[in-house]
């Protein structure tokens, strides 16, 4: 649904028209009700005014029909608004399975983007039109908020966790990117551009930069540099479980709870491995909090994801651990209880 409003930003995503339609409906509804009440106030003030000092108004009789009308009608209107808003909310905040996955890090006062093929950007985000784009976002300091008015998307980027958002651009152009959460002295300067391009132009742009490692390749190199492969062996003989097939699977914890191995789970397992210990594995994984930057954590997550090209079904308890998602350390740094 495309409803172009003259005082609104340009509509450049599949969400824009729907968001504007809901907004326009709310403005028209509330404006109409306010106008109707104002007109009735004037009419009733004139019609039912006291015409003499000793005039006594007739007793008011209750009306069940009137009571039901002004109770049920607003209820139906509110339920309609709730249904419309909830359906749009779930569409906006539930990222699709099939999407171009990009990684974004907020930092005072800039946006840094990593593309799967290794391309990096600062305060710019190049995307193809007509393709769903999913952003996995983190911050290295305070709360930021990723906001693109032309796409009608806004998502807070919160310390200590991943947040995601997605969109699909509908036409080429350059669109403003803002931080919509006050984040410090130069908050107003934390702006950038989203560059929406035709698919063939986007591929040309991707291949036009200097040759770089893919995000997953960087993660693999970091995985080996931290000696993670000494514990997380693909044959399952290491002190940590194998990571192949972990991402997207369901993991059973020592508490008996089941969790999905998504990006947030992997991040937490790298930085706080004791938070969710998997059944069948001891608590021998040290934390990497403060030893890895958010970009390095994203690289490790991308590498682990690359080991599961398709969403996996449930795995055995030994197939993934909180520590499974974490890069291992050399044997000499492990606890003596191993």
Short mmCIF file of C-alpha atoms in Angstrom, two decimals:
data_model
loop_
_atom_site.label_atom_id
_atom_site.label_comp_id
_atom_site.label_asym_id
_atom_site.label_seq_id
_atom_site.Cartn_x
_atom_site.Cartn_y
_atom_site.Cartn_z
CA UNK A 1 0.00 0.00 0.00
CA UNK A 2 1.57 3.30 -1.09
CA UNK A 3 0.04 6.43 0.45
CA UNK A 4 2.30 9.38 -0.29
CA UNK A 5 2.08 12.18 2.27
CA UNK A 6 3.49 15.57 1.24
CA UNK A 7 5.05 16.30 4.65
CA UNK A 8 6.63 12.83 5.12
CA UNK A 9 10.08 11.63 4.02
CA UNK A 10 10.43 9.88 0.69
CA UNK A 11 9.10 6.33 0.56
CA UNK A 12 11.93 4.02 -0.45
CA UNK A 13 11.17 0.63 1.11
CA UNK A 14 8.43 -1.96 1.11
CA UNK A 15 7.48 -0.84 4.64
CA UNK A 16 7.19 2.86 3.95
CA UNK A 17 3.73 2.91 2.41
CA UNK A 18 2.24 0.64 5.08
CA UNK A 19 3.70 2.68 7.94
CA UNK A 20 2.45 5.92 6.38
CA UNK A 21 -1.01 4.43 5.79
CA UNK A 22 -1.34 3.49 9.48
CA UNK A 23 -0.04 6.90 10.53
CA UNK A 24 -2.43 8.69 8.18
CA UNK A 25 -5.35 6.61 9.47
CA UNK A 26 -4.53 7.54 13.09
CA UNK A 27 -4.18 11.23 12.23
CA UNK A 28 -7.47 11.30 10.31
CA UNK A 29 -9.28 9.30 13.00
CA UNK A 30 -8.11 11.40 15.94
CA UNK A 31 -8.56 14.63 13.99
CA UNK A 32 -12.10 13.67 12.96
CA UNK A 33 -13.09 12.71 16.50
CA UNK A 34 -11.57 15.91 17.94
CA UNK A 35 -13.37 18.02 15.32
CA UNK A 36 -16.67 16.23 15.88
CA UNK A 37 -16.43 16.75 19.65
CA UNK A 38 -15.60 20.44 19.19
CA UNK A 39 -18.56 20.97 16.84
CA UNK A 40 -20.97 19.13 19.14
CA UNK A 41 -19.77 21.16 22.12
CA UNK A 42 -20.63 24.39 20.31
CA UNK A 43 -24.01 23.08 19.08
CA UNK A 44 -25.06 21.71 22.48
CA UNK A 45 -23.82 24.82 24.28
CA UNK A 46 -26.15 26.92 22.11
CA UNK A 47 -29.09 24.52 21.92
CA UNK A 48 -29.26 23.59 25.59
CA UNK A 49 -28.26 26.90 27.13
CA UNK A 50 -30.32 28.23 30.04
CA UNK A 51 -32.73 30.81 28.69
CA UNK A 52 -33.88 32.25 32.01
CA UNK A 53 -32.47 32.26 35.54
CA UNK A 54 -35.32 30.15 36.96
CA UNK A 55 -35.35 27.57 34.17
CA UNK A 56 -35.04 23.98 35.44
CA UNK A 57 -33.86 21.39 32.89
CA UNK A 58 -35.84 18.20 32.38
CA UNK A 59 -34.48 15.05 34.07
CA UNK A 60 -32.07 13.04 31.94
CA UNK A 61 -33.13 9.49 31.19
CA UNK A 62 -30.52 6.81 30.68
CA UNK A 63 -30.35 4.98 27.35
CA UNK A 64 -28.97 1.47 27.17
CA UNK A 65 -28.52 1.76 23.40
CA UNK A 66 -26.50 4.95 23.79
CA UNK A 67 -24.33 3.42 26.52
CA UNK A 68 -23.63 0.34 24.39
CA UNK A 69 -22.91 2.45 21.31
CA UNK A 70 -20.25 4.63 22.90
CA UNK A 71 -18.71 1.62 24.64
CA UNK A 72 -18.65 -0.92 21.81
CA UNK A 73 -17.76 1.48 18.97
CA UNK A 74 -14.48 2.73 20.53
CA UNK A 75 -13.64 -0.86 21.51
CA UNK A 76 -13.98 -2.03 17.91
CA UNK A 77 -11.93 0.91 16.66
CA UNK A 78 -9.14 0.23 19.18
CA UNK A 79 -9.11 -3.50 18.34
CA UNK A 80 -8.87 -2.64 14.64
CA UNK A 81 -5.91 -0.32 15.29
CA UNK A 82 -4.24 -2.94 17.49
CA UNK A 83 -4.62 -5.66 14.86
CA UNK A 84 -3.29 -3.44 12.09
CA UNK A 85 -0.38 -2.17 14.20
CA UNK A 86 0.54 -5.63 15.52
CA UNK A 87 0.58 -7.18 12.05
CA UNK A 88 2.85 -4.39 10.81
CA UNK A 89 5.05 -4.69 13.91
CA UNK A 90 5.65 -8.41 13.42
CA UNK A 91 6.42 -7.83 9.77
CA UNK A 92 8.94 -5.12 10.64
CA UNK A 93 10.69 -6.89 13.49
CA UNK A 94 10.80 -10.49 12.34
CA UNK A 95 13.70 -10.81 9.94
CA UNK A 96 13.19 -13.24 7.03
CA UNK A 97 15.27 -16.39 6.70
CA UNK A 98 16.42 -15.54 3.18
CA UNK A 99 18.19 -12.18 3.24
CA UNK A 100 21.50 -10.50 2.52
CA UNK A 101 23.17 -10.44 5.95
CA UNK A 102 25.30 -7.43 6.85
CA UNK A 103 26.96 -6.57 10.14
CA UNK A 104 26.88 -3.09 11.63
CA UNK A 105 28.75 -1.71 14.64
CA UNK A 106 27.94 1.59 16.29
CA UNK A 107 30.67 3.58 17.99
CA UNK A 108 30.94 7.16 19.17
CA UNK A 109 30.39 8.67 16.68
CA UNK A 110 30.27 6.56 13.54
CA UNK A 111 28.67 3.55 11.88
CA UNK A 112 30.91 0.73 10.66
CA UNK A 113 29.56 -1.86 8.24
CA UNK A 114 31.01 -5.23 7.27
CA UNK A 115 29.82 -7.05 4.14
CA UNK A 116 30.02 -10.86 3.89
CA UNK A 117 32.64 -10.66 1.14
CA UNK A 118 34.92 -8.52 3.31
CA UNK A 119 34.04 -5.02 2.12
CA UNK A 120 34.00 -2.45 4.91
CA UNK A 121 32.34 0.93 5.10
CA UNK A 122 32.20 3.83 7.53
CA UNK A 123 29.02 5.93 7.67
CA UNK A 124 27.83 4.43 4.38
CA UNK A 125 25.80 1.35 3.62
CA UNK A 126 25.57 0.11 0.03
CA UNK A 127 22.68 -2.26 -0.67
CA UNK A 128 20.88 -3.66 -3.73
CA UNK A 129 17.26 -2.75 -4.37
CA UNK A 130 14.64 -5.47 -4.58
CA UNK A 131 16.47 -7.69 -2.11
CA UNK A 132 15.82 -8.20 1.58
CA UNK A 133 18.68 -6.97 3.76
CA UNK A 134 19.16 -8.09 7.36
CA UNK A 135 21.39 -6.09 9.70
CA UNK A 136 22.93 -7.66 12.78
CA UNK A 137 23.96 -4.74 14.97
CA UNK A 138 26.17 -4.21 18.01
CA UNK A 139 27.70 -1.26 19.82
CA UNK A 140 31.14 -0.82 21.31
CA UNK A 141 30.12 1.79 23.86
CA UNK A 142 26.69 3.34 24.57
CA UNK A 143 23.20 2.92 23.18
CA UNK A 144 22.79 4.05 19.58
CA UNK A 145 19.74 3.84 17.33
CA UNK A 146 19.83 2.95 13.64
CA UNK A 147 17.27 5.13 11.85
CA UNK A 148 16.57 5.55 8.13
CA UNK A 149 13.50 7.79 7.69
CA UNK A 150 13.01 6.91 4.00
CA UNK A 151 12.77 3.21 4.92
CA UNK A 152 10.62 3.84 8.04
CA UNK A 153 12.90 1.65 10.15
CA UNK A 154 14.40 2.39 13.55
CA UNK A 155 16.15 -0.04 15.87
CA UNK A 156 18.12 0.58 19.05
CA UNK A 157 21.66 -0.81 19.18
CA UNK A 158 22.15 -1.88 22.80
CA UNK A 159 25.44 -2.65 24.62
CA UNK A 160 25.97 -6.29 25.50
CA UNK A 161 23.60 -7.80 22.95
CA UNK A 162 22.78 -8.07 19.28
CA UNK A 163 19.75 -6.45 17.74
CA UNK A 164 18.53 -7.03 14.21
CA UNK A 165 16.44 -5.18 11.69
CA UNK A 166 15.64 -5.70 8.05
CA UNK A 167 14.30 -3.85 5.04
CA UNK A 168 13.91 -4.05 1.29
CA UNK A 169 14.72 -0.94 -0.73
CA UNK A 170 12.43 -0.27 -3.67
CA UNK A 171 14.26 2.40 -5.64
CA UNK A 172 17.83 3.58 -6.16
CA UNK A 173 19.07 6.64 -4.35
CA UNK A 174 20.98 8.02 -1.37
CA UNK A 175 19.04 8.10 1.87
CA UNK A 176 20.02 9.66 5.17
CA UNK A 177 21.08 7.43 8.06
CA UNK A 178 20.84 8.85 11.57
CA UNK A 179 21.54 7.87 15.14
CA UNK A 180 18.20 8.54 16.84
CA UNK A 181 19.39 8.01 20.43
CA UNK A 182 21.43 10.68 22.21
CA UNK A 183 24.87 9.09 22.54
CA UNK A 184 27.18 11.86 23.63
CA UNK A 185 28.77 15.13 22.62
CA UNK A 186 28.86 14.55 18.86
CA UNK A 187 25.57 12.68 18.61
CA UNK A 188 24.26 15.09 15.99
CA UNK A 189 27.23 14.26 13.77
CA UNK A 190 26.62 10.51 13.82
CA UNK A 191 24.99 10.47 10.42
CA UNK A 192 25.62 8.67 7.16
CA UNK A 193 24.09 7.47 3.92
CA UNK A 194 22.35 4.35 2.73
CA UNK A 195 23.09 3.95 -0.97
CA UNK A 196 20.46 1.83 -2.72
CA UNK A 197 21.68 0.51 -6.07
CA UNK A 198 20.48 -1.61 -8.94
CA UNK A 199 21.58 -5.25 -8.40
CA UNK A 200 24.12 -5.20 -11.23
CA UNK A 201 25.56 -1.88 -10.02
CA UNK A 202 25.79 -3.29 -6.50
CA UNK A 203 27.75 -6.31 -7.76
CA UNK A 204 30.06 -3.95 -9.65
CA UNK A 205 30.56 -1.92 -6.48
CA UNK A 206 31.30 -5.07 -4.47
CA UNK A 207 33.93 -6.23 -6.94
CA UNK A 208 35.40 -2.76 -7.41
CA UNK A 209 37.13 -2.49 -4.06
CA UNK A 210 40.56 -3.78 -3.18
CA UNK A 211 40.68 -7.56 -2.71
CA UNK A 212 39.77 -8.44 0.87
CA UNK A 213 39.05 -11.52 2.90
CA UNK A 214 35.44 -12.41 3.44
CA UNK A 215 33.99 -11.86 6.88
CA UNK A 216 33.89 -15.61 7.50
CA UNK A 217 37.52 -15.96 6.34
CA UNK A 218 38.60 -13.28 8.80
CA UNK A 219 36.71 -15.14 11.50
CA UNK A 220 38.41 -18.41 10.57
CA UNK A 221 41.82 -16.76 10.73
CA UNK A 222 40.98 -15.28 14.13
CA UNK A 223 39.62 -18.67 15.23
CA UNK A 224 42.99 -20.23 14.48
CA UNK A 225 45.00 -17.32 15.88
CA UNK A 226 43.26 -17.72 19.23
CA UNK A 227 43.93 -21.49 19.08
CA UNK A 228 40.20 -22.20 19.15
CA UNK A 229 40.74 -25.17 16.85
CA UNK A 230 42.78 -26.88 19.54
CA UNK A 231 39.60 -27.49 21.54
CA UNK A 232 36.84 -27.26 18.94
CA UNK A 233 37.88 -29.95 16.49
CA UNK A 234 35.72 -30.96 13.57
CA UNK A 235 36.09 -34.66 14.42
CA UNK A 236 34.59 -34.11 17.88
CA UNK A 237 37.71 -35.25 19.79
CA UNK A 238 38.53 -31.85 21.29
CA UNK A 239 37.71 -30.60 24.76
CA UNK A 240 35.02 -28.45 23.23
CA UNK A 241 32.35 -29.70 20.87
CA UNK A 242 32.58 -29.40 17.11
CA UNK A 243 30.97 -26.28 15.65
CA UNK A 244 29.82 -27.74 12.34
CA UNK A 245 26.02 -27.54 12.19
CA UNK A 246 25.76 -25.57 15.42
CA UNK A 247 24.22 -22.35 14.14
CA UNK A 248 20.45 -22.54 13.84
CA UNK A 249 20.23 -25.76 15.85
CA UNK A 250 18.59 -26.31 19.22
CA UNK A 251 20.95 -26.87 22.15
CA UNK A 252 20.13 -28.56 25.44
CA UNK A 253 21.66 -26.88 28.50
CA UNK A 254 22.74 -28.37 31.81
CA UNK A 255 19.59 -26.91 33.37
CA UNK A 256 17.46 -28.92 30.97
CA UNK A 257 16.37 -25.82 29.04
CA UNK A 258 16.55 -25.71 25.25
CA UNK A 259 17.94 -22.68 23.43
CA UNK A 260 18.42 -21.82 19.79
CA UNK A 261 21.99 -21.23 18.66
CA UNK A 262 21.49 -17.85 16.99
CA UNK A 263 23.78 -14.83 16.76
CA UNK A 264 22.95 -13.64 20.29
CA UNK A 265 23.68 -17.10 21.72
CA UNK A 266 27.03 -17.28 19.93
CA UNK A 267 28.04 -13.81 21.13
CA UNK A 268 27.13 -14.55 24.72
CA UNK A 269 28.97 -17.85 24.57
CA UNK A 270 32.14 -16.14 23.38
CA UNK A 271 32.07 -13.36 25.96
CA UNK A 272 30.36 -15.14 28.87
CA UNK A 273 30.59 -18.89 28.26
CA UNK A 274 29.36 -19.87 31.73
CA UNK A 275 25.99 -18.16 31.19
CA UNK A 276 24.48 -21.10 29.30
CA UNK A 277 26.39 -24.31 29.83
CA UNK A 278 25.42 -27.17 27.58
CA UNK A 279 24.63 -30.60 28.92
CA UNK A 280 27.62 -32.90 28.72
CA UNK A 281 30.38 -30.29 28.78
CA UNK A 282 32.29 -28.92 31.80
CA UNK A 283 32.66 -25.23 32.59
CA UNK A 284 36.20 -24.98 31.25
CA UNK A 285 35.77 -22.16 28.76
CA UNK A 286 37.39 -18.83 29.79
CA UNK A 287 35.75 -15.55 28.92
CA UNK A 288 36.94 -13.40 26.04
CA UNK A 289 35.26 -10.29 27.41
CA UNK A 290 37.60 -7.36 26.81
CA UNK A 291 39.94 -9.44 24.65
CA UNK A 292 37.92 -9.16 21.45
CA UNK A 293 36.35 -6.13 19.81
CA UNK A 294 32.76 -6.22 18.64
CA UNK A 295 33.98 -6.47 15.05
CA UNK A 296 36.12 -9.49 15.92
CA UNK A 297 33.19 -11.14 17.68
CA UNK A 298 31.08 -10.54 14.56
CA UNK A 299 33.80 -12.15 12.46
CA UNK A 300 33.82 -15.23 14.68
CA UNK A 301 30.03 -15.42 14.55
CA UNK A 302 30.15 -15.18 10.74
CA UNK A 303 32.68 -18.01 10.61
CA UNK A 304 30.60 -20.27 12.87
CA UNK A 305 27.54 -19.48 10.77
CA UNK A 306 29.45 -20.45 7.63
CA UNK A 307 29.89 -23.94 9.10
CA UNK A 308 26.10 -24.33 8.97
CA UNK A 309 25.11 -23.29 5.44
CA UNK A 310 21.51 -24.27 6.08
CA UNK A 311 19.43 -24.11 9.27
CA UNK A 312 20.02 -27.36 11.08
CA UNK A 313 17.50 -29.50 12.91
CA UNK A 314 17.80 -30.36 16.57
CA UNK A 315 21.14 -31.79 17.52
CA UNK A 316 22.33 -33.99 20.31
CA UNK A 317 23.19 -32.37 23.59
CA UNK A 318 26.87 -32.89 22.83
CA UNK A 319 26.55 -31.16 19.49
CA UNK A 320 26.67 -27.61 20.78
CA UNK A 321 27.49 -25.84 23.95
CA UNK A 322 27.61 -22.40 25.25
CA UNK A 323 31.29 -22.95 25.11
CA UNK A 324 30.88 -24.49 21.69
CA UNK A 325 30.24 -21.09 20.27
CA UNK A 326 33.21 -19.65 22.04
CA UNK A 327 36.71 -19.59 20.65
CA UNK A 328 38.89 -21.94 22.59
CA UNK A 329 42.25 -21.12 24.07
CA UNK A 330 45.47 -23.08 24.11
CA UNK A 331 45.55 -26.06 26.43
CA UNK A 332 47.95 -24.42 28.83
CA UNK A 333 45.42 -21.68 29.60
CA UNK A 334 42.65 -24.10 30.48
CA UNK A 335 41.73 -24.82 34.05
CA UNK A 336 43.49 -27.63 35.85
CA UNK A 337 40.23 -29.51 36.14
CA UNK A 338 40.17 -30.43 32.47
#
